Amino acid sequence: ILAAREPVWAFGPSAALLSKMPLPFVVPERVSLGRVSGADERALRQPSRHRLALPDAHVTTGPIDPSATILLRGVPTVPPALAALSTAVTLTSSRWQTAQLDAALWRGATAEQIVSLIEEWRHLGHRTEVLEALRRARHGAQTVLETFSRLRFIEGGLPEPILQHPFYDEEGLI
């Protein structure tokens, strides 16, 4: 990021990793970066593959609001909602897509914010799949295992569990 000749931010799986969101792999194979689209409107129609000064980076151009970016562990990063969306579109598993969006909701994003980002970032693709994953996403899913368990309950015809439901005994909250 420091080697780039223009402002860039951790994006996609790189941003998810910095935000401690669940990923179906330990470390992404390459760095994913986002940059603001300039006057070149072609960049809005397809991801940019510029290598910048990094040997193995994927750069996506789009409507990033620099004032909305955050600093995580000293690295400029897109906010959790955009990190989850930009990661979800790279995943082939609907469960992992849902887990990404659950993670964004757990970190304070709203479904409305994510829908707005899906509209803004149409060029990322997989819009239908991500909207379906968002329909299954829930605010209370704290971990990927909670997401996967909840989805299996639903697939098995069982009632959807209540997430983060408090249980008490004679001594109080368990």
Short mmCIF file of N, CA and C in Angstrom, two decimals:
data_model
loop_
_atom_site.label_atom_id
_atom_site.label_comp_id
_atom_site.label_asym_id
_atom_site.label_seq_id
_atom_site.Cartn_x
_atom_site.Cartn_y
_atom_site.Cartn_z
N ILE A 1 0.84 -1.19 0.00
CA ILE A 1 0.00 0.00 0.00
C ILE A 1 0.88 1.25 0.00
N LEU A 2 1.93 1.24 0.79
CA LEU A 2 2.83 2.38 0.82
C LEU A 2 3.59 2.56 -0.49
N ALA A 3 3.77 1.47 -1.22
CA ALA A 3 4.50 1.54 -2.49
C ALA A 3 3.64 2.07 -3.63
N ALA A 4 2.34 2.14 -3.44
CA ALA A 4 1.45 2.58 -4.51
C ALA A 4 1.65 4.06 -4.81
N ARG A 5 1.50 4.41 -6.06
CA ARG A 5 1.65 5.80 -6.49
C ARG A 5 0.36 6.58 -6.35
N GLU A 6 -0.67 5.94 -5.86
CA GLU A 6 -1.97 6.58 -5.67
C GLU A 6 -2.57 6.02 -4.38
N PRO A 7 -3.58 6.67 -3.82
CA PRO A 7 -4.20 6.13 -2.60
C PRO A 7 -4.89 4.79 -2.88
N VAL A 8 -4.56 3.79 -2.09
CA VAL A 8 -5.21 2.48 -2.17
C VAL A 8 -5.49 2.00 -0.75
N TRP A 9 -6.45 1.07 -0.65
CA TRP A 9 -6.85 0.55 0.64
C TRP A 9 -6.95 -0.97 0.56
N ALA A 10 -6.78 -1.63 1.68
CA ALA A 10 -7.03 -3.07 1.73
C ALA A 10 -8.49 -3.27 1.36
N PHE A 11 -8.76 -4.27 0.54
CA PHE A 11 -10.07 -4.50 -0.06
C PHE A 11 -10.31 -5.99 -0.11
N GLY A 12 -11.52 -6.43 -0.29
CA GLY A 12 -11.81 -7.85 -0.47
C GLY A 12 -11.25 -8.69 0.66
N PRO A 13 -10.70 -9.88 0.33
CA PRO A 13 -10.18 -10.77 1.36
C PRO A 13 -9.10 -10.14 2.25
N SER A 14 -8.32 -9.22 1.70
CA SER A 14 -7.29 -8.55 2.53
C SER A 14 -7.94 -7.71 3.61
N ALA A 15 -9.00 -6.99 3.25
CA ALA A 15 -9.73 -6.18 4.24
C ALA A 15 -10.46 -7.08 5.23
N ALA A 16 -11.01 -8.19 4.75
CA ALA A 16 -11.69 -9.13 5.65
C ALA A 16 -10.71 -9.70 6.67
N LEU A 17 -9.54 -10.04 6.20
CA LEU A 17 -8.51 -10.57 7.10
C LEU A 17 -8.13 -9.55 8.17
N LEU A 18 -7.92 -8.30 7.77
CA LEU A 18 -7.59 -7.25 8.73
C LEU A 18 -8.74 -6.99 9.70
N SER A 19 -9.97 -7.17 9.23
CA SER A 19 -11.16 -6.95 10.07
C SER A 19 -11.51 -8.18 10.90
N LYS A 20 -10.68 -9.23 10.80
CA LYS A 20 -10.89 -10.49 11.53
C LYS A 20 -12.22 -11.13 11.17
N MET A 21 -12.56 -11.10 9.89
CA MET A 21 -13.75 -11.76 9.39
C MET A 21 -13.37 -13.17 8.95
N PRO A 22 -14.35 -14.07 8.93
CA PRO A 22 -14.05 -15.46 8.57
C PRO A 22 -13.70 -15.59 7.09
N LEU A 23 -12.70 -16.39 6.80
CA LEU A 23 -12.31 -16.68 5.43
C LEU A 23 -12.19 -18.19 5.27
N PRO A 24 -12.52 -18.71 4.09
CA PRO A 24 -12.43 -20.17 3.90
C PRO A 24 -11.00 -20.64 3.64
N PHE A 25 -10.05 -19.80 3.87
CA PHE A 25 -8.64 -20.13 3.70
C PHE A 25 -7.87 -19.38 4.76
N VAL A 26 -6.67 -19.80 5.06
CA VAL A 26 -5.92 -19.19 6.15
C VAL A 26 -5.43 -17.80 5.76
N VAL A 27 -4.72 -17.70 4.66
CA VAL A 27 -4.19 -16.41 4.19
C VAL A 27 -4.52 -16.29 2.71
N PRO A 28 -5.07 -15.17 2.29
CA PRO A 28 -5.35 -15.00 0.86
C PRO A 28 -4.09 -15.18 0.03
N GLU A 29 -4.27 -15.71 -1.18
CA GLU A 29 -3.14 -15.98 -2.06
C GLU A 29 -2.46 -14.70 -2.54
N ARG A 30 -3.22 -13.63 -2.62
CA ARG A 30 -2.63 -12.36 -3.06
C ARG A 30 -3.30 -11.21 -2.33
N VAL A 31 -2.65 -10.09 -2.35
CA VAL A 31 -3.17 -8.88 -1.70
C VAL A 31 -4.27 -8.31 -2.57
N SER A 32 -5.38 -7.93 -1.96
CA SER A 32 -6.48 -7.28 -2.68
C SER A 32 -6.54 -5.83 -2.23
N LEU A 33 -6.52 -4.94 -3.20
CA LEU A 33 -6.54 -3.51 -2.93
C LEU A 33 -7.70 -2.86 -3.66
N GLY A 34 -8.17 -1.75 -3.12
CA GLY A 34 -9.19 -0.95 -3.78
C GLY A 34 -8.66 0.44 -3.99
N ARG A 35 -9.10 1.06 -5.06
CA ARG A 35 -8.71 2.45 -5.33
C ARG A 35 -9.93 3.20 -5.83
N VAL A 36 -9.88 4.52 -5.69
CA VAL A 36 -10.97 5.37 -6.12
C VAL A 36 -10.97 5.43 -7.64
N SER A 37 -12.18 5.38 -8.19
CA SER A 37 -12.26 5.56 -9.64
C SER A 37 -12.08 7.04 -9.94
N GLY A 38 -11.31 7.32 -10.95
CA GLY A 38 -11.08 8.70 -11.37
C GLY A 38 -11.97 9.04 -12.53
N ALA A 39 -11.42 9.73 -13.47
CA ALA A 39 -12.18 10.14 -14.65
C ALA A 39 -12.41 8.97 -15.60
N ASP A 40 -11.65 7.91 -15.45
CA ASP A 40 -11.73 6.76 -16.35
C ASP A 40 -12.93 5.91 -15.97
N GLU A 41 -14.06 6.11 -16.64
CA GLU A 41 -15.28 5.39 -16.32
C GLU A 41 -15.20 3.91 -16.70
N ARG A 42 -14.26 3.53 -17.56
CA ARG A 42 -14.11 2.11 -17.90
C ARG A 42 -13.81 1.30 -16.65
N ALA A 43 -13.13 1.91 -15.69
CA ALA A 43 -12.76 1.21 -14.46
C ALA A 43 -13.99 0.77 -13.67
N LEU A 44 -15.10 1.46 -13.85
CA LEU A 44 -16.32 1.08 -13.13
C LEU A 44 -16.98 -0.15 -13.73
N ARG A 45 -16.64 -0.48 -14.96
CA ARG A 45 -17.26 -1.61 -15.62
C ARG A 45 -16.54 -2.93 -15.40
N GLN A 46 -15.29 -2.89 -15.01
CA GLN A 46 -14.57 -4.13 -14.77
C GLN A 46 -13.44 -3.89 -13.78
N PRO A 47 -13.08 -4.93 -13.02
CA PRO A 47 -11.99 -4.77 -12.07
C PRO A 47 -10.69 -4.44 -12.78
N SER A 48 -9.90 -3.61 -12.14
CA SER A 48 -8.59 -3.26 -12.67
C SER A 48 -7.58 -4.32 -12.23
N ARG A 49 -6.65 -4.64 -13.07
CA ARG A 49 -5.66 -5.66 -12.73
C ARG A 49 -4.25 -5.04 -12.66
N HIS A 50 -4.18 -3.75 -12.40
CA HIS A 50 -2.88 -3.10 -12.31
C HIS A 50 -2.06 -3.70 -11.18
N ARG A 51 -0.80 -3.88 -11.40
CA ARG A 51 0.07 -4.51 -10.41
C ARG A 51 0.67 -3.51 -9.44
N LEU A 52 0.52 -2.22 -9.69
CA LEU A 52 1.15 -1.20 -8.85
C LEU A 52 2.61 -1.58 -8.66
N ALA A 53 3.10 -1.46 -7.43
CA ALA A 53 4.49 -1.84 -7.18
C ALA A 53 4.56 -3.16 -6.41
N LEU A 54 3.43 -3.83 -6.27
CA LEU A 54 3.39 -5.07 -5.52
C LEU A 54 3.41 -6.25 -6.49
N PRO A 55 4.15 -7.30 -6.16
CA PRO A 55 4.30 -8.40 -7.09
C PRO A 55 3.03 -9.22 -7.32
N ASP A 56 2.16 -9.32 -6.34
CA ASP A 56 0.99 -10.17 -6.50
C ASP A 56 -0.23 -9.51 -5.87
N ALA A 57 -0.72 -8.46 -6.52
CA ALA A 57 -1.85 -7.70 -5.99
C ALA A 57 -2.96 -7.67 -7.02
N HIS A 58 -4.18 -7.69 -6.51
CA HIS A 58 -5.35 -7.50 -7.36
C HIS A 58 -5.95 -6.17 -6.95
N VAL A 59 -6.08 -5.24 -7.88
CA VAL A 59 -6.58 -3.91 -7.58
C VAL A 59 -7.95 -3.75 -8.22
N THR A 60 -8.95 -3.35 -7.42
CA THR A 60 -10.29 -3.10 -7.90
C THR A 60 -10.56 -1.61 -7.81
N THR A 61 -11.09 -1.06 -8.86
CA THR A 61 -11.41 0.36 -8.91
C THR A 61 -12.90 0.54 -8.67
N GLY A 62 -13.26 1.54 -7.88
CA GLY A 62 -14.68 1.77 -7.63
C GLY A 62 -14.92 3.00 -6.77
N PRO A 63 -16.17 3.19 -6.38
CA PRO A 63 -16.57 4.40 -5.65
C PRO A 63 -16.22 4.37 -4.17
N ILE A 64 -14.95 4.28 -3.85
CA ILE A 64 -14.52 4.29 -2.45
C ILE A 64 -14.55 5.72 -1.93
N ASP A 65 -15.17 5.91 -0.79
CA ASP A 65 -15.17 7.22 -0.14
C ASP A 65 -13.98 7.24 0.81
N PRO A 66 -12.91 7.97 0.46
CA PRO A 66 -11.71 7.96 1.31
C PRO A 66 -11.99 8.36 2.76
N SER A 67 -13.00 9.22 2.98
CA SER A 67 -13.29 9.64 4.36
C SER A 67 -13.95 8.52 5.17
N ALA A 68 -14.47 7.50 4.50
CA ALA A 68 -15.12 6.38 5.20
C ALA A 68 -14.17 5.23 5.45
N THR A 69 -12.93 5.32 4.94
CA THR A 69 -11.98 4.23 5.16
C THR A 69 -11.46 4.30 6.59
N ILE A 70 -10.91 3.20 7.04
CA ILE A 70 -10.44 3.11 8.42
C ILE A 70 -9.00 2.61 8.43
N LEU A 71 -8.35 2.74 9.55
CA LEU A 71 -6.99 2.26 9.73
C LEU A 71 -7.04 1.06 10.68
N LEU A 72 -6.65 -0.11 10.19
CA LEU A 72 -6.62 -1.32 11.00
C LEU A 72 -5.20 -1.85 11.04
N ARG A 73 -4.64 -1.96 12.23
CA ARG A 73 -3.27 -2.43 12.40
C ARG A 73 -2.30 -1.64 11.53
N GLY A 74 -2.58 -0.34 11.39
CA GLY A 74 -1.72 0.55 10.62
C GLY A 74 -1.92 0.49 9.12
N VAL A 75 -2.93 -0.25 8.66
CA VAL A 75 -3.16 -0.42 7.23
C VAL A 75 -4.47 0.27 6.83
N PRO A 76 -4.44 1.18 5.86
CA PRO A 76 -5.68 1.78 5.37
C PRO A 76 -6.58 0.69 4.78
N THR A 77 -7.83 0.66 5.22
CA THR A 77 -8.74 -0.43 4.91
C THR A 77 -10.15 0.10 4.66
N VAL A 78 -10.90 -0.58 3.79
CA VAL A 78 -12.30 -0.23 3.61
C VAL A 78 -13.08 -0.69 4.84
N PRO A 79 -14.23 -0.09 5.13
CA PRO A 79 -15.02 -0.47 6.31
C PRO A 79 -15.54 -1.91 6.20
N PRO A 80 -15.95 -2.49 7.34
CA PRO A 80 -16.39 -3.89 7.36
C PRO A 80 -17.47 -4.25 6.34
N ALA A 81 -18.45 -3.40 6.14
CA ALA A 81 -19.52 -3.73 5.19
C ALA A 81 -18.96 -3.93 3.78
N LEU A 82 -18.08 -3.04 3.35
CA LEU A 82 -17.49 -3.17 2.02
C LEU A 82 -16.47 -4.31 1.98
N ALA A 83 -15.77 -4.53 3.08
CA ALA A 83 -14.84 -5.67 3.15
C ALA A 83 -15.61 -6.97 2.98
N ALA A 84 -16.76 -7.10 3.65
CA ALA A 84 -17.57 -8.32 3.55
C ALA A 84 -18.14 -8.49 2.15
N LEU A 85 -18.69 -7.42 1.58
CA LEU A 85 -19.26 -7.51 0.24
C LEU A 85 -18.18 -7.86 -0.78
N SER A 86 -17.05 -7.15 -0.73
CA SER A 86 -16.00 -7.37 -1.73
C SER A 86 -15.33 -8.73 -1.56
N THR A 87 -15.48 -9.34 -0.41
CA THR A 87 -15.00 -10.71 -0.22
C THR A 87 -16.07 -11.71 -0.66
N ALA A 88 -17.32 -11.45 -0.29
CA ALA A 88 -18.41 -12.37 -0.63
C ALA A 88 -18.49 -12.62 -2.13
N VAL A 89 -18.24 -11.59 -2.94
CA VAL A 89 -18.34 -11.78 -4.40
C VAL A 89 -17.23 -12.68 -4.94
N THR A 90 -16.19 -12.91 -4.15
CA THR A 90 -15.09 -13.77 -4.60
C THR A 90 -15.30 -15.23 -4.20
N LEU A 91 -16.29 -15.49 -3.36
CA LEU A 91 -16.51 -16.83 -2.81
C LEU A 91 -17.53 -17.61 -3.64
N THR A 92 -17.31 -18.89 -3.80
CA THR A 92 -18.24 -19.72 -4.56
C THR A 92 -19.26 -20.42 -3.66
N SER A 93 -19.03 -20.45 -2.38
CA SER A 93 -19.93 -21.11 -1.44
C SER A 93 -20.94 -20.10 -0.88
N SER A 94 -22.23 -20.44 -1.02
CA SER A 94 -23.27 -19.56 -0.48
C SER A 94 -23.17 -19.48 1.04
N ARG A 95 -22.71 -20.55 1.68
CA ARG A 95 -22.54 -20.52 3.15
C ARG A 95 -21.47 -19.50 3.53
N TRP A 96 -20.35 -19.51 2.82
CA TRP A 96 -19.28 -18.57 3.14
C TRP A 96 -19.70 -17.14 2.80
N GLN A 97 -20.49 -16.96 1.75
CA GLN A 97 -20.99 -15.62 1.44
C GLN A 97 -21.86 -15.12 2.60
N THR A 98 -22.74 -15.99 3.09
CA THR A 98 -23.59 -15.62 4.22
C THR A 98 -22.75 -15.33 5.46
N ALA A 99 -21.71 -16.13 5.70
CA ALA A 99 -20.84 -15.91 6.85
C ALA A 99 -20.16 -14.54 6.77
N GLN A 100 -19.75 -14.14 5.57
CA GLN A 100 -19.14 -12.82 5.40
C GLN A 100 -20.12 -11.72 5.77
N LEU A 101 -21.35 -11.84 5.29
CA LEU A 101 -22.34 -10.80 5.55
C LEU A 101 -22.79 -10.83 7.01
N ASP A 102 -22.87 -12.03 7.61
CA ASP A 102 -23.13 -12.12 9.05
C ASP A 102 -22.06 -11.36 9.83
N ALA A 103 -20.80 -11.53 9.42
CA ALA A 103 -19.69 -10.86 10.10
C ALA A 103 -19.81 -9.35 9.99
N ALA A 104 -20.24 -8.86 8.84
CA ALA A 104 -20.42 -7.41 8.67
C ALA A 104 -21.55 -6.91 9.57
N LEU A 105 -22.65 -7.67 9.64
CA LEU A 105 -23.76 -7.27 10.50
C LEU A 105 -23.34 -7.30 11.97
N TRP A 106 -22.56 -8.30 12.35
CA TRP A 106 -22.07 -8.40 13.72
C TRP A 106 -21.20 -7.19 14.08
N ARG A 107 -20.49 -6.66 13.09
CA ARG A 107 -19.58 -5.52 13.31
C ARG A 107 -20.27 -4.17 13.14
N GLY A 108 -21.59 -4.17 13.04
CA GLY A 108 -22.33 -2.92 13.05
C GLY A 108 -22.91 -2.46 11.72
N ALA A 109 -22.62 -3.15 10.64
CA ALA A 109 -23.23 -2.79 9.36
C ALA A 109 -24.71 -3.13 9.40
N THR A 110 -25.49 -2.48 8.56
CA THR A 110 -26.90 -2.80 8.44
C THR A 110 -27.15 -3.43 7.07
N ALA A 111 -28.25 -4.15 6.98
CA ALA A 111 -28.62 -4.75 5.69
C ALA A 111 -28.82 -3.66 4.65
N GLU A 112 -29.37 -2.53 5.05
CA GLU A 112 -29.60 -1.42 4.13
C GLU A 112 -28.28 -0.88 3.59
N GLN A 113 -27.28 -0.76 4.45
CA GLN A 113 -25.95 -0.31 4.00
C GLN A 113 -25.37 -1.28 2.98
N ILE A 114 -25.52 -2.57 3.24
CA ILE A 114 -24.97 -3.58 2.32
C ILE A 114 -25.70 -3.54 0.98
N VAL A 115 -27.02 -3.40 1.01
CA VAL A 115 -27.78 -3.28 -0.24
C VAL A 115 -27.32 -2.05 -1.03
N SER A 116 -27.11 -0.95 -0.33
CA SER A 116 -26.61 0.26 -0.99
C SER A 116 -25.25 0.02 -1.62
N LEU A 117 -24.38 -0.69 -0.92
CA LEU A 117 -23.05 -1.00 -1.47
C LEU A 117 -23.16 -1.92 -2.69
N ILE A 118 -24.08 -2.87 -2.63
CA ILE A 118 -24.28 -3.76 -3.78
C ILE A 118 -24.67 -2.94 -5.01
N GLU A 119 -25.51 -1.93 -4.80
CA GLU A 119 -25.90 -1.05 -5.92
C GLU A 119 -24.72 -0.22 -6.40
N GLU A 120 -23.96 0.35 -5.47
CA GLU A 120 -22.80 1.18 -5.84
C GLU A 120 -21.71 0.38 -6.56
N TRP A 121 -21.53 -0.86 -6.15
CA TRP A 121 -20.44 -1.71 -6.65
C TRP A 121 -20.96 -2.78 -7.59
N ARG A 122 -21.90 -2.45 -8.46
CA ARG A 122 -22.49 -3.41 -9.39
C ARG A 122 -21.45 -4.15 -10.23
N HIS A 123 -20.37 -3.48 -10.54
CA HIS A 123 -19.35 -4.08 -11.41
C HIS A 123 -18.60 -5.23 -10.74
N LEU A 124 -18.78 -5.43 -9.44
CA LEU A 124 -18.13 -6.56 -8.77
C LEU A 124 -18.76 -7.89 -9.19
N GLY A 125 -20.00 -7.84 -9.64
CA GLY A 125 -20.66 -9.06 -10.10
C GLY A 125 -21.28 -9.87 -8.98
N HIS A 126 -21.87 -10.99 -9.33
CA HIS A 126 -22.49 -11.93 -8.39
C HIS A 126 -23.55 -11.27 -7.52
N ARG A 127 -24.21 -10.27 -8.06
CA ARG A 127 -25.20 -9.49 -7.32
C ARG A 127 -26.33 -10.38 -6.78
N THR A 128 -26.88 -11.26 -7.63
CA THR A 128 -27.99 -12.11 -7.22
C THR A 128 -27.60 -13.02 -6.07
N GLU A 129 -26.41 -13.64 -6.17
CA GLU A 129 -25.95 -14.55 -5.12
C GLU A 129 -25.72 -13.81 -3.80
N VAL A 130 -25.15 -12.62 -3.88
CA VAL A 130 -24.87 -11.85 -2.66
C VAL A 130 -26.18 -11.36 -2.03
N LEU A 131 -27.13 -10.95 -2.84
CA LEU A 131 -28.43 -10.54 -2.29
C LEU A 131 -29.12 -11.72 -1.61
N GLU A 132 -28.99 -12.91 -2.18
CA GLU A 132 -29.56 -14.11 -1.55
C GLU A 132 -28.85 -14.41 -0.23
N ALA A 133 -27.54 -14.27 -0.22
CA ALA A 133 -26.77 -14.48 1.02
C ALA A 133 -27.19 -13.44 2.07
N LEU A 134 -27.42 -12.22 1.64
CA LEU A 134 -27.85 -11.17 2.58
C LEU A 134 -29.23 -11.50 3.15
N ARG A 135 -30.09 -12.10 2.35
CA ARG A 135 -31.41 -12.50 2.84
C ARG A 135 -31.27 -13.52 3.97
N ARG A 136 -30.25 -14.36 3.92
CA ARG A 136 -30.02 -15.39 4.95
C ARG A 136 -29.19 -14.86 6.12
N ALA A 137 -28.53 -13.72 5.95
CA ALA A 137 -27.64 -13.18 6.99
C ALA A 137 -28.44 -12.67 8.19
N ARG A 138 -27.83 -12.80 9.37
CA ARG A 138 -28.46 -12.36 10.62
C ARG A 138 -27.45 -11.58 11.45
N HIS A 139 -27.94 -10.58 12.14
CA HIS A 139 -27.08 -9.73 12.96
C HIS A 139 -26.42 -10.49 14.11
N GLY A 140 -27.07 -11.45 14.69
CA GLY A 140 -26.57 -12.11 15.89
C GLY A 140 -25.57 -13.23 15.67
N ALA A 141 -25.22 -13.54 14.44
CA ALA A 141 -24.26 -14.63 14.18
C ALA A 141 -22.85 -14.14 14.47
N GLN A 142 -22.30 -14.59 15.57
CA GLN A 142 -21.00 -14.11 16.04
C GLN A 142 -19.83 -14.83 15.38
N THR A 143 -20.04 -16.10 14.98
CA THR A 143 -18.95 -16.87 14.40
C THR A 143 -19.42 -17.59 13.14
N VAL A 144 -18.45 -18.02 12.34
CA VAL A 144 -18.78 -18.76 11.12
C VAL A 144 -19.47 -20.08 11.47
N LEU A 145 -19.12 -20.69 12.58
CA LEU A 145 -19.78 -21.94 12.97
C LEU A 145 -21.24 -21.72 13.33
N GLU A 146 -21.55 -20.57 13.92
CA GLU A 146 -22.95 -20.24 14.18
C GLU A 146 -23.71 -20.09 12.87
N THR A 147 -23.09 -19.42 11.91
CA THR A 147 -23.72 -19.26 10.61
C THR A 147 -23.98 -20.61 9.97
N PHE A 148 -22.96 -21.44 9.89
CA PHE A 148 -23.10 -22.74 9.24
C PHE A 148 -24.13 -23.61 9.95
N SER A 149 -24.14 -23.61 11.29
CA SER A 149 -25.11 -24.39 12.05
C SER A 149 -26.53 -23.91 11.77
N ARG A 150 -26.72 -22.60 11.81
CA ARG A 150 -28.04 -22.02 11.56
C ARG A 150 -28.54 -22.40 10.18
N LEU A 151 -27.67 -22.30 9.18
CA LEU A 151 -28.07 -22.64 7.81
C LEU A 151 -28.41 -24.12 7.69
N ARG A 152 -27.68 -24.98 8.39
CA ARG A 152 -27.98 -26.43 8.36
C ARG A 152 -29.33 -26.73 9.03
N PHE A 153 -29.63 -26.04 10.12
CA PHE A 153 -30.93 -26.21 10.78
C PHE A 153 -32.04 -25.90 9.77
N ILE A 154 -31.92 -24.76 9.09
CA ILE A 154 -32.94 -24.33 8.14
C ILE A 154 -33.05 -25.33 7.00
N GLU A 155 -31.90 -25.76 6.46
CA GLU A 155 -31.90 -26.73 5.36
C GLU A 155 -32.52 -28.07 5.79
N GLY A 156 -32.36 -28.40 7.06
CA GLY A 156 -32.91 -29.65 7.58
C GLY A 156 -34.37 -29.56 7.97
N GLY A 157 -34.99 -28.40 7.74
CA GLY A 157 -36.41 -28.23 8.05
C GLY A 157 -36.67 -27.90 9.50
N LEU A 158 -35.63 -27.62 10.27
CA LEU A 158 -35.80 -27.26 11.68
C LEU A 158 -36.04 -25.76 11.80
N PRO A 159 -36.62 -25.33 12.90
CA PRO A 159 -36.82 -23.88 13.09
C PRO A 159 -35.47 -23.16 13.17
N GLU A 160 -35.46 -21.95 12.68
CA GLU A 160 -34.22 -21.16 12.75
C GLU A 160 -33.93 -20.83 14.21
N PRO A 161 -32.71 -21.09 14.65
CA PRO A 161 -32.39 -20.80 16.05
C PRO A 161 -32.38 -19.30 16.34
N ILE A 162 -32.67 -18.97 17.58
CA ILE A 162 -32.58 -17.58 18.02
C ILE A 162 -31.12 -17.34 18.40
N LEU A 163 -30.50 -16.39 17.75
CA LEU A 163 -29.07 -16.13 17.98
C LEU A 163 -28.86 -15.28 19.22
N GLN A 164 -27.83 -15.61 19.97
CA GLN A 164 -27.43 -14.88 21.17
C GLN A 164 -28.57 -14.80 22.19
N HIS A 165 -29.38 -15.85 22.26
CA HIS A 165 -30.49 -15.90 23.22
C HIS A 165 -29.91 -16.12 24.62
N PRO A 166 -30.28 -15.28 25.57
CA PRO A 166 -29.76 -15.46 26.93
C PRO A 166 -30.46 -16.62 27.65
N PHE A 167 -29.67 -17.41 28.37
CA PHE A 167 -30.20 -18.49 29.19
C PHE A 167 -29.81 -18.23 30.63
N TYR A 168 -30.74 -18.50 31.54
CA TYR A 168 -30.53 -18.25 32.95
C TYR A 168 -30.74 -19.52 33.77
N ASP A 169 -30.06 -19.60 34.88
CA ASP A 169 -30.36 -20.63 35.87
C ASP A 169 -30.58 -19.89 37.20
N GLU A 170 -30.62 -20.62 38.28
CA GLU A 170 -30.89 -20.00 39.58
C GLU A 170 -29.82 -18.98 40.01
N GLU A 171 -28.64 -19.03 39.39
CA GLU A 171 -27.56 -18.09 39.74
C GLU A 171 -27.47 -16.91 38.77
N GLY A 172 -28.30 -16.92 37.74
CA GLY A 172 -28.31 -15.80 36.79
C GLY A 172 -27.95 -16.23 35.38
N LEU A 173 -27.41 -15.31 34.61
CA LEU A 173 -27.09 -15.55 33.21
C LEU A 173 -26.00 -16.61 33.08
N ILE A 174 -26.24 -17.59 32.23
CA ILE A 174 -25.27 -18.66 32.01
C ILE A 174 -24.32 -18.19 30.92
#
